[in-house]
Amino acid sequence: MLCSFFWTIDVSATQKAIPKEVFLLLIPFIFAVIPQFNQLQINKINKYYAYGFVVFAVFFILRAVIRFIVIKDAAVFFYHQDQDKDLGLIPKDLNAIHFSVFSILAYVYFLACELKSSWQKISMSILLVFILLLSSKNIILVTIIITIIYLFYFAKSANRMRLRNLIVFSFIIISMVFFGRIKKRFAAEFQSHTAKSLSHDVIEGVPEGVHYVSVYEAWNQDKFTPNDYFPGTAFRVYQARLFFEFLSEEPIFCNGFGLNASFKKLEEKGQKYNIYQGTGNDDGYQNKNFHNQYIQNFSELGIFGFLILVIMMFISLKRSVYNKNFIHFTFSIVMISVFLTESFLWRQRGVVFFIIFYCLFMFRNTTQSKINTTLNGA
């Protein structure tokens, strides 16, 4: 990212982006010079993080209850605030997708506790409800998959309690499917060939009578109109299409455009394809990032920036499986998944969250852990 300053096509944009990305350098440096954590210390950090996030969840749920009493609108319980309406479970600036990512790591801490106390069961239930209310389809699906994996493969009682786990899991799925607004968010994605979407929409508050762009149209159509609305998945397909066009038209394979410099090119493409340019209330589609961290890295940092990210995630996943650390495994799966639908590391909170937990899991004192395991076994 720092090196891209020397070849960026937009020096000003790269300069502004570097301060928020500098944590990718500073935090690993701090972890490299402090004594490495053993597994007991990491478990304590995960515990404090999990209970801390329960406090967040309780606060926002109670806030929603109070707002519902005052406003009488159930929308205060779901997702984040709308563009023009003061509704939603959390404020828009906090972002429901990001908060869902933060929440699932806390949820998994309690899930992975083999002998759960009453407080742990309550805390896990609160976080699960909070994740469902945040209504991020991607994270809800990941939560379901992660819960299945734990109940059937990681839990010590998995072999003798598969039937019970299946019943519990089925109850969770049925509850989720028939839970009003959440059901609506999933069902809306499959109503017609023009409204399919498995990821959140980047522009909210769509007026009546717009044309919903299908995935096929997003990939193939030569021209759009300001009346064309891109559902979440269609928009990401459109952005991927632009990336491959850049790859064939621009010399970006090795170096990329430079950190945060792709916006200039995305805006040019948006004008070429005549997509919705926005009004005074929103930015339009041409000012959105790729909403895909892998593509974002490739387009702005070239093949080496892309490979660095892929290798980091591969090593993280491999290490989590080798150490049989379910929380680390969840972190790896969630990050790999969210990078497919969000440019997560192009937000400061995403950078800080990712690199702290990456270092926490990757820089633990494995030697001390083996000694502790041996002593415990003895």
Tab-separated table of C-alpha atoms in Angstrom, residues 13-328:
chain	number	residue	atom	x	y	z
A	13	ALA	CA	-6.631	9.694	-2.800
A	14	THR	CA	-3.698	7.450	-1.898
A	15	GLN	CA	-2.335	9.965	0.610
A	16	LYS	CA	-5.696	10.222	2.343
A	17	ALA	CA	-6.079	6.423	2.515
A	18	ILE	CA	-2.669	5.579	3.984
A	19	PRO	CA	-3.368	6.861	7.564
A	20	LYS	CA	-6.362	4.524	8.022
A	21	GLU	CA	-4.391	1.562	6.624
A	22	VAL	CA	-1.233	2.192	8.691
A	23	PHE	CA	-2.603	-0.119	11.409
A	24	LEU	CA	-1.710	-3.034	9.094
A	25	LEU	CA	1.906	-2.076	9.806
A	26	LEU	CA	1.773	-0.746	13.381
A	27	ILE	CA	-0.259	-3.494	15.062
A	28	PRO	CA	1.836	-6.419	13.719
A	29	PHE	CA	4.956	-4.495	14.795
A	30	ILE	CA	3.559	-4.195	18.329
A	31	PHE	CA	2.744	-7.910	18.404
A	32	ALA	CA	6.256	-8.673	17.161
A	33	VAL	CA	7.988	-6.831	20.024
A	34	ILE	CA	5.744	-7.748	22.987
A	35	PRO	CA	5.890	-11.177	24.666
A	36	GLN	CA	3.768	-13.689	22.778
A	37	PHE	CA	0.446	-14.700	24.290
A	38	ASN	CA	-0.183	-18.226	25.445
A	39	GLN	CA	-3.538	-19.904	24.872
A	40	LEU	CA	-4.833	-19.056	28.353
A	41	GLN	CA	-4.234	-15.350	27.749
A	42	ILE	CA	-5.889	-15.521	24.321
A	43	ASN	CA	-8.904	-17.238	25.882
A	44	LYS	CA	-9.197	-14.407	28.417
A	45	ILE	CA	-9.065	-11.782	25.661
A	46	ASN	CA	-11.775	-13.643	23.726
A	47	LYS	CA	-13.841	-13.822	26.912
A	48	TYR	CA	-13.599	-10.102	27.637
A	49	TYR	CA	-14.367	-9.297	23.991
A	50	ALA	CA	-17.417	-11.597	23.988
A	51	TYR	CA	-18.927	-10.222	27.202
A	52	GLY	CA	-18.131	-6.686	26.080
A	53	PHE	CA	-20.070	-7.241	22.900
A	54	VAL	CA	-23.006	-8.654	24.836
A	55	VAL	CA	-23.211	-5.214	26.468
A	56	PHE	CA	-23.351	-3.624	22.987
A	57	ALA	CA	-26.081	-6.033	21.908
A	58	VAL	CA	-28.204	-5.459	25.024
A	59	PHE	CA	-27.826	-1.692	24.665
A	60	PHE	CA	-29.002	-1.605	21.048
A	61	ILE	CA	-31.844	-4.068	21.633
A	62	LEU	CA	-33.114	-2.028	24.598
A	63	ARG	CA	-32.689	1.128	22.512
A	64	ALA	CA	-34.854	-0.466	19.812
A	65	VAL	CA	-37.528	-1.413	22.369
A	66	ILE	CA	-37.711	2.153	23.667
A	67	ARG	CA	-37.801	3.569	20.136
A	68	PHE	CA	-40.570	1.125	19.211
A	69	ILE	CA	-42.663	2.302	22.164
A	70	VAL	CA	-42.212	5.895	20.996
A	71	ILE	CA	-42.293	5.502	17.190
A	72	LYS	CA	-44.524	2.406	16.875
A	73	ASP	CA	-42.515	1.122	13.885
A	74	ALA	CA	-41.008	-2.388	13.915
A	75	ALA	CA	-38.272	-1.218	11.526
A	76	VAL	CA	-36.341	0.011	14.578
A	77	PHE	CA	-35.454	-3.636	15.336
A	78	PHE	CA	-33.766	-4.466	12.022
A	79	TYR	CA	-30.603	-3.723	10.042
A	80	HIS	CA	-29.178	-0.194	10.250
A	81	GLN	CA	-30.751	3.204	9.821
A	82	ASP	CA	-32.227	4.018	6.397
A	83	GLN	CA	-30.870	6.803	4.247
A	84	ASP	CA	-33.748	9.176	4.947
A	85	LYS	CA	-35.446	7.605	7.980
A	86	ASP	CA	-34.220	7.472	11.558
A	87	LEU	CA	-34.992	3.760	11.878
A	88	GLY	CA	-32.931	0.583	12.145
A	89	LEU	CA	-31.366	-1.369	15.001
A	90	ILE	CA	-28.118	0.606	14.867
A	91	PRO	CA	-27.134	3.965	13.316
A	92	LYS	CA	-26.173	3.808	9.638
A	93	ASP	CA	-22.594	4.930	10.288
A	94	LEU	CA	-21.968	1.795	12.373
A	95	ASN	CA	-22.982	-0.433	9.428
A	96	ALA	CA	-25.019	-3.571	10.106
A	97	ILE	CA	-22.675	-5.788	8.062
A	98	HIS	CA	-19.617	-4.727	10.044
A	99	PHE	CA	-21.437	-5.078	13.364
A	100	SER	CA	-22.575	-8.562	12.312
A	101	VAL	CA	-18.947	-9.542	11.688
A	102	PHE	CA	-17.946	-8.223	15.111
A	103	SER	CA	-20.877	-10.028	16.755
A	104	ILE	CA	-20.292	-13.488	15.308
A	105	LEU	CA	-16.860	-13.785	16.920
A	106	ALA	CA	-18.412	-13.048	20.316
A	107	TYR	CA	-21.258	-15.506	19.638
A	108	VAL	CA	-18.805	-18.262	18.736
A	109	TYR	CA	-16.901	-17.802	21.995
A	110	PHE	CA	-20.005	-18.825	23.943
A	111	LEU	CA	-20.899	-21.517	21.403
A	112	ALA	CA	-17.473	-23.108	21.873
A	113	CYS	CA	-17.820	-23.297	25.671
A	114	GLU	CA	-18.440	-27.002	26.248
A	115	LEU	CA	-20.024	-26.669	29.725
A	116	LYS	CA	-22.059	-23.468	29.510
A	117	SER	CA	-23.222	-21.614	32.593
A	118	SER	CA	-26.636	-19.978	32.635
A	119	TRP	CA	-25.062	-16.588	31.933
A	120	GLN	CA	-23.155	-18.004	28.970
A	121	LYS	CA	-26.325	-19.535	27.512
A	122	ILE	CA	-28.186	-16.240	27.939
A	123	SER	CA	-25.290	-14.289	26.412
A	124	MET	CA	-25.085	-16.634	23.436
A	125	SER	CA	-28.842	-16.326	22.866
A	126	ILE	CA	-28.685	-12.524	23.025
A	127	LEU	CA	-25.867	-12.410	20.466
A	128	LEU	CA	-27.659	-14.851	18.159
A	129	VAL	CA	-30.824	-12.718	18.264
A	130	PHE	CA	-28.701	-9.607	17.681
A	131	ILE	CA	-27.081	-11.161	14.586
A	132	LEU	CA	-30.490	-12.141	13.219
A	133	LEU	CA	-31.886	-8.653	13.824
A	134	LEU	CA	-28.915	-7.042	12.071
A	135	SER	CA	-30.207	-8.962	9.021
A	136	SER	CA	-26.926	-9.350	7.128
A	137	LYS	CA	-27.785	-12.321	4.906
A	138	ASN	CA	-24.157	-13.242	4.340
A	139	ILE	CA	-23.332	-13.330	8.057
A	140	ILE	CA	-26.577	-15.129	8.956
A	141	LEU	CA	-25.693	-17.880	6.463
A	142	VAL	CA	-22.147	-18.065	7.834
A	143	THR	CA	-23.530	-18.238	11.389
A	144	ILE	CA	-25.739	-21.166	10.395
A	145	ILE	CA	-22.853	-22.991	8.714
A	146	ILE	CA	-20.462	-22.345	11.607
A	147	THR	CA	-23.070	-23.543	14.123
A	148	ILE	CA	-23.588	-26.746	12.110
A	149	ILE	CA	-19.845	-27.371	11.936
A	150	TYR	CA	-19.462	-26.923	15.677
A	151	LEU	CA	-22.480	-28.976	16.724
A	152	PHE	CA	-21.642	-31.904	14.462
A	153	TYR	CA	-17.846	-31.898	14.344
A	154	PHE	CA	-16.117	-29.706	16.944
A	155	ALA	CA	-18.249	-30.315	20.028
A	156	LYS	CA	-16.887	-33.075	22.263
A	157	SER	CA	-20.384	-34.475	22.615
A	158	ALA	CA	-21.049	-34.323	18.870
A	159	ASN	CA	-20.864	-38.087	18.248
A	160	ARG	CA	-23.384	-39.086	20.904
A	161	MET	CA	-25.680	-36.061	20.625
A	162	ARG	CA	-26.101	-35.586	16.885
A	163	LEU	CA	-29.876	-36.107	17.077
A	164	ARG	CA	-30.296	-33.487	19.800
A	165	ASN	CA	-28.079	-31.081	17.899
A	166	LEU	CA	-30.112	-31.668	14.731
A	167	ILE	CA	-33.349	-30.884	16.572
A	168	VAL	CA	-31.888	-27.712	18.124
A	169	PHE	CA	-30.484	-26.590	14.802
A	170	SER	CA	-33.774	-27.266	12.980
A	171	PHE	CA	-35.602	-25.165	15.556
A	172	ILE	CA	-33.183	-22.266	14.965
A	173	ILE	CA	-33.644	-22.485	11.192
A	174	ILE	CA	-37.450	-22.635	11.398
A	175	SER	CA	-37.518	-19.691	13.812
A	176	MET	CA	-35.288	-17.657	11.526
A	177	VAL	CA	-37.239	-18.440	8.337
A	178	PHE	CA	-40.550	-17.405	9.861
A	179	PHE	CA	-39.237	-14.355	11.671
A	180	GLY	CA	-41.028	-11.498	9.888
A	181	ARG	CA	-38.541	-8.976	8.544
A	182	ILE	CA	-35.691	-11.506	8.296
A	183	LYS	CA	-37.884	-13.804	6.219
A	184	LYS	CA	-38.787	-10.827	4.061
A	185	ARG	CA	-35.125	-9.932	3.477
A	186	PHE	CA	-34.349	-13.464	2.282
A	187	ALA	CA	-37.569	-13.950	0.306
A	188	ALA	CA	-37.166	-10.663	-1.575
A	189	GLU	CA	-33.948	-11.967	-3.077
A	190	PHE	CA	-35.733	-14.747	-4.948
A	191	GLN	CA	-38.995	-13.165	-6.067
A	192	SER	CA	-38.022	-12.654	-9.706
A	193	HIS	CA	-35.051	-12.885	-12.003
A	194	THR	CA	-34.536	-9.125	-11.684
A	195	ALA	CA	-34.486	-8.852	-7.890
A	196	LYS	CA	-32.170	-11.709	-6.916
A	197	SER	CA	-29.496	-10.735	-4.446
A	198	LEU	CA	-27.593	-12.520	-1.719
A	199	SER	CA	-25.803	-9.426	-0.424
A	200	HIS	CA	-26.971	-6.078	0.890
A	201	ASP	CA	-27.948	-3.261	-1.452
A	202	VAL	CA	-25.570	-0.322	-1.710
A	203	ILE	CA	-28.306	2.285	-2.297
A	204	GLU	CA	-31.393	2.262	-0.083
A	205	GLY	CA	-34.851	3.744	-0.334
A	206	VAL	CA	-35.642	2.654	-3.890
A	207	PRO	CA	-38.646	4.519	-5.379
A	208	GLU	CA	-41.593	2.743	-6.987
A	209	GLY	CA	-41.402	1.824	-10.662
A	210	VAL	CA	-37.657	1.322	-11.016
A	211	HIS	CA	-36.231	-1.483	-13.118
A	212	TYR	CA	-34.402	-4.138	-11.107
A	213	VAL	CA	-31.210	-5.101	-12.944
A	214	SER	CA	-30.655	-8.866	-13.136
A	215	VAL	CA	-27.272	-10.516	-12.704
A	216	TYR	CA	-27.267	-11.301	-16.433
A	217	GLU	CA	-27.969	-7.679	-17.333
A	218	ALA	CA	-25.329	-6.419	-14.910
A	219	TRP	CA	-22.716	-8.536	-16.709
A	220	ASN	CA	-23.838	-8.046	-20.315
A	221	GLN	CA	-25.886	-4.881	-20.832
A	222	ASP	CA	-24.171	-2.142	-22.854
A	223	LYS	CA	-26.065	0.816	-21.419
A	224	PHE	CA	-28.136	1.459	-18.322
A	225	THR	CA	-30.496	4.251	-17.361
A	226	PRO	CA	-30.885	6.278	-14.145
A	227	ASN	CA	-34.070	4.246	-13.585
A	228	ASP	CA	-32.070	0.983	-13.341
A	229	TYR	CA	-31.654	-0.248	-9.763
A	230	PHE	CA	-28.942	-2.767	-8.855
A	231	PRO	CA	-29.783	-5.286	-6.096
A	232	GLY	CA	-26.759	-6.216	-3.985
A	233	THR	CA	-25.575	-9.236	-5.967
A	234	ALA	CA	-26.192	-7.611	-9.350
A	235	PHE	CA	-24.155	-4.583	-8.313
A	236	ARG	CA	-21.229	-6.753	-7.259
A	237	VAL	CA	-21.394	-8.587	-10.582
A	238	TYR	CA	-21.371	-5.219	-12.369
A	239	GLN	CA	-18.307	-4.130	-10.353
A	240	ALA	CA	-16.549	-7.433	-11.124
A	241	ARG	CA	-17.302	-6.845	-14.805
A	242	LEU	CA	-15.624	-3.426	-14.583
A	243	PHE	CA	-12.569	-4.983	-12.924
A	244	PHE	CA	-12.069	-7.454	-15.772
A	245	GLU	CA	-12.478	-4.616	-18.245
A	246	PHE	CA	-9.809	-2.641	-16.379
A	247	LEU	CA	-7.585	-5.704	-16.404
A	248	SER	CA	-7.795	-5.927	-20.202
A	249	GLU	CA	-7.655	-2.176	-20.873
A	250	GLU	CA	-5.215	-0.835	-18.257
A	251	PRO	CA	-1.661	-1.889	-17.217
A	252	ILE	CA	-2.727	-2.837	-13.687
A	253	PHE	CA	-1.801	-6.530	-13.485
A	254	CYS	CA	1.461	-6.011	-11.591
A	255	ASN	CA	0.922	-2.713	-9.767
A	256	GLY	CA	-2.742	-1.762	-9.866
A	257	PHE	CA	-4.080	1.796	-9.915
A	258	GLY	CA	-2.692	2.600	-6.463
A	259	LEU	CA	-4.269	2.552	-3.015
A	260	ASN	CA	-7.804	4.025	-3.147
A	261	ALA	CA	-7.145	5.262	-6.702
A	262	SER	CA	-9.686	3.033	-8.462
A	263	PHE	CA	-12.580	5.410	-7.664
A	264	LYS	CA	-11.437	7.697	-10.446
A	265	LYS	CA	-11.719	4.886	-12.984
A	266	LEU	CA	-14.985	3.555	-11.543
A	267	GLU	CA	-16.537	6.989	-11.934
A	268	GLU	CA	-15.451	7.131	-15.575
A	269	LYS	CA	-17.022	3.721	-16.231
A	270	GLY	CA	-20.194	4.790	-14.444
A	271	GLN	CA	-20.541	7.727	-16.794
A	272	LYS	CA	-19.811	5.504	-19.793
A	273	TYR	CA	-22.538	3.006	-18.859
A	274	ASN	CA	-24.947	5.744	-17.769
A	275	ILE	CA	-25.725	4.239	-14.366
A	276	TYR	CA	-27.587	6.219	-11.717
A	277	GLN	CA	-25.320	9.150	-10.790
A	278	GLY	CA	-27.058	10.084	-7.563
A	279	THR	CA	-28.777	13.213	-6.288
A	280	GLY	CA	-28.097	15.550	-3.423
A	281	ASN	CA	-29.103	12.793	-0.972
A	282	ASP	CA	-26.849	9.983	-2.191
A	283	ASP	CA	-23.667	9.397	-4.205
A	284	GLY	CA	-24.965	7.146	-6.934
A	285	TYR	CA	-23.389	3.874	-8.055
A	286	GLN	CA	-20.327	5.388	-9.712
A	287	ASN	CA	-18.866	6.469	-6.335
A	288	LYS	CA	-19.009	3.035	-4.693
A	289	ASN	CA	-15.991	0.805	-4.162
A	290	PHE	CA	-15.807	-2.729	-5.574
A	291	HIS	CA	-17.541	-4.279	-2.530
A	292	ASN	CA	-15.120	-7.205	-2.881
A	293	GLN	CA	-11.822	-7.124	-1.002
A	294	TYR	CA	-10.058	-9.525	-3.360
A	295	ILE	CA	-10.962	-7.451	-6.425
A	296	GLN	CA	-10.207	-4.233	-4.537
A	297	ASN	CA	-6.712	-5.495	-3.730
A	298	PHE	CA	-6.055	-6.673	-7.293
A	299	SER	CA	-7.298	-3.482	-8.943
A	300	GLU	CA	-5.383	-1.120	-6.647
A	301	LEU	CA	-2.328	-3.138	-5.573
A	302	GLY	CA	-1.922	-5.563	-8.483
A	303	ILE	CA	-1.348	-9.300	-8.433
A	304	PHE	CA	1.064	-9.079	-5.499
A	305	GLY	CA	-1.453	-7.235	-3.305
A	306	PHE	CA	-4.054	-9.850	-4.222
A	307	LEU	CA	-1.727	-12.781	-3.492
A	308	ILE	CA	-0.622	-11.347	-0.149
A	309	LEU	CA	-4.248	-11.259	1.029
A	310	VAL	CA	-5.050	-14.750	-0.298
A	311	ILE	CA	-1.901	-16.243	1.257
A	312	MET	CA	-2.653	-14.555	4.590
A	313	MET	CA	-6.130	-16.071	4.683
A	314	PHE	CA	-4.904	-19.497	3.566
A	315	ILE	CA	-2.277	-19.563	6.330
A	316	SER	CA	-4.830	-18.375	8.893
A	317	LEU	CA	-7.314	-21.098	7.929
A	318	LYS	CA	-4.607	-23.761	7.849
A	319	ARG	CA	-3.275	-22.736	11.276
A	320	SER	CA	-6.765	-22.731	12.799
A	321	VAL	CA	-7.424	-26.281	11.570
A	322	TYR	CA	-3.999	-27.490	12.712
A	323	ASN	CA	-4.473	-26.024	16.205
A	324	LYS	CA	-8.137	-27.145	16.335
A	325	ASN	CA	-9.036	-23.625	17.463
A	326	PHE	CA	-12.707	-23.151	16.635
A	327	ILE	CA	-12.778	-19.383	17.299
A	328	HIS	CA	-9.760	-18.867	15.025
